[in-house]
Amino acid sequence: MVSPNSHLRVSMVQTSLIWENPAANCAILEEKLQALQGKTDVVVLPEMFLTGFSMSAEGAGFPKGDQVQWMQMMANRLDVLLVGSLKIKENNQFFNRLLAVFPDGKIVAYNKRHLFRMGNEHQFYSSGEEQRILTYKSWNIALFVCYDLRFPVWSRNVQMAYDLAIYVANWPAARAHAWSTLLKARAIENLAYVVGVNRVGKDANDLAYQGDSVVVSFKGEELIHLFDEETIQTTPISKESLSEFRDKFPAHLDADAFELN
């Protein structure tokens, strides 16, 4: 039986980022997000949305508690689940941590599992060890960050544990084809909706990002594709349609059993 919360409105925030300047990024995003009040359920920001993909873990732009509090304030003000990753220090380790913040301030945190060694991320940050699936408005939502997208075992939807997978990213334009292709693959193989939110613009390392943020259906169809521009777009997704497809095409019943170590 499908829940009365059959439709979920998901807003993708595709934006450029000011390098290692949390205060400026907060100010810009706060202004941009006001238009979403009362018009959406989930708001997804890019990876490291307050600093850009910076490896200076202890340098300029390291988020203090007030950045987390800012996310809580905005989630409450907009009455949404607000999703985005920050650089976080905990127990003398640094994490690229994806936070899903509920309107009441509750936080579900996911530490990025696969660290991008080609950008030396593994030299600055510690890898996460646990998957995270949360429930919001009857939807089960899995959290992932950027490079995780390349590793299908980590994303496997075991026993249909999630309905929607969210990937936040700073994915360079040079590998845009891989980004778009892998998002569709993860949706098809896991019989789930997939949302991928990427940034635009250039960072301090002169890397260009062209966005290509997308909502993909469980059939691998693009419901909406954002191109190389700063924009916020909201798309409804249907739990009823997902459940009907899983009933008609239960490929998950033939999935190979395995355990993650």
Short mmCIF file of N, CA, C and O in Angstrom, two decimals, residues 11 14 21 43 59 62 68 76 78 94 107 114-115 117 126 150 190 201 207-208 211 223 241:
data_model
loop_
_atom_site.label_atom_id
_atom_site.label_comp_id
_atom_site.label_asym_id
_atom_site.label_seq_id
_atom_site.Cartn_x
_atom_site.Cartn_y
_atom_site.Cartn_z
N SER A 11 14.19 19.68 -4.79
CA SER A 11 14.79 20.87 -5.40
C SER A 11 16.30 20.73 -5.49
O SER A 11 16.97 20.46 -4.48
N GLN A 14 21.80 24.17 -8.12
CA GLN A 14 23.02 24.14 -8.93
C GLN A 14 23.62 25.54 -8.94
O GLN A 14 23.03 26.48 -9.48
N ASN A 21 35.13 30.30 1.42
CA ASN A 21 34.49 31.46 2.04
C ASN A 21 33.08 31.09 2.49
O ASN A 21 32.09 31.43 1.84
N VAL A 43 15.66 19.85 -0.30
CA VAL A 43 16.55 20.77 -1.00
C VAL A 43 17.96 20.18 -0.96
O VAL A 43 18.49 19.88 0.11
N GLY A 59 42.86 24.66 7.09
CA GLY A 59 43.14 26.02 6.65
C GLY A 59 41.90 26.88 6.57
O GLY A 59 40.89 26.63 7.21
N PHE A 62 37.52 26.38 7.04
CA PHE A 62 37.06 25.21 7.77
C PHE A 62 35.80 25.55 8.56
O PHE A 62 35.79 26.46 9.37
N VAL A 68 26.81 24.43 10.58
CA VAL A 68 25.80 23.41 10.84
C VAL A 68 24.52 24.07 11.34
O VAL A 68 23.41 23.72 10.93
N ASN A 76 14.63 24.63 8.97
CA ASN A 76 13.46 25.01 9.75
C ASN A 76 12.66 26.11 9.06
O ASN A 76 11.43 26.05 8.95
N LEU A 78 12.54 26.91 5.88
CA LEU A 78 11.93 26.46 4.63
C LEU A 78 11.00 25.27 4.83
O LEU A 78 10.26 24.90 3.92
N PHE A 94 39.35 14.52 10.00
CA PHE A 94 38.55 15.40 9.14
C PHE A 94 37.74 14.54 8.18
O PHE A 94 38.23 13.54 7.65
N ILE A 107 19.64 15.75 12.67
CA ILE A 107 20.64 15.58 11.62
C ILE A 107 20.97 14.11 11.43
O ILE A 107 21.22 13.38 12.40
N HIS A 114 34.25 6.90 -0.35
CA HIS A 114 35.30 6.80 -1.36
C HIS A 114 35.93 8.18 -1.57
O HIS A 114 35.28 9.10 -2.08
N LEU A 115 37.17 8.29 -1.15
CA LEU A 115 37.87 9.57 -1.22
C LEU A 115 38.65 9.65 -2.53
O LEU A 115 39.32 8.71 -2.93
N ARG A 117 41.28 9.99 -4.71
CA ARG A 117 42.74 10.00 -4.59
C ARG A 117 43.41 10.84 -5.66
O ARG A 117 44.51 11.38 -5.45
N SER A 126 39.36 11.44 6.31
CA SER A 126 39.18 10.04 6.68
C SER A 126 37.94 9.49 5.98
O SER A 126 36.94 10.19 5.81
N ARG A 150 31.02 6.02 -8.47
CA ARG A 150 31.74 5.07 -9.32
C ARG A 150 31.77 3.65 -8.75
O ARG A 150 32.29 2.74 -9.40
N ASN A 190 19.33 -0.25 -9.29
CA ASN A 190 18.80 -0.25 -7.93
C ASN A 190 17.30 -0.02 -7.85
O ASN A 190 16.75 0.07 -6.75
N GLY A 201 30.74 26.61 -12.63
CA GLY A 201 31.81 27.59 -12.46
C GLY A 201 33.18 26.96 -12.39
O GLY A 201 33.37 25.78 -12.70
N LEU A 207 39.71 24.23 -12.14
CA LEU A 207 38.87 23.15 -12.65
C LEU A 207 37.49 23.71 -12.98
O LEU A 207 36.90 24.45 -12.19
N ALA A 208 36.98 23.33 -14.15
CA ALA A 208 35.67 23.80 -14.59
C ALA A 208 34.61 22.75 -14.29
O ALA A 208 34.85 21.55 -14.40
N GLY A 211 27.88 21.49 -14.16
CA GLY A 211 26.57 21.17 -13.59
C GLY A 211 26.09 19.79 -13.99
O GLY A 211 26.53 18.79 -13.44
N LEU A 223 14.26 12.94 -15.69
CA LEU A 223 13.04 13.70 -15.47
C LEU A 223 13.31 15.19 -15.61
O LEU A 223 12.44 15.95 -16.02
N SER A 241 4.34 5.40 -8.58
CA SER A 241 4.92 4.91 -9.83
C SER A 241 6.08 3.96 -9.56
O SER A 241 6.24 2.94 -10.25
#
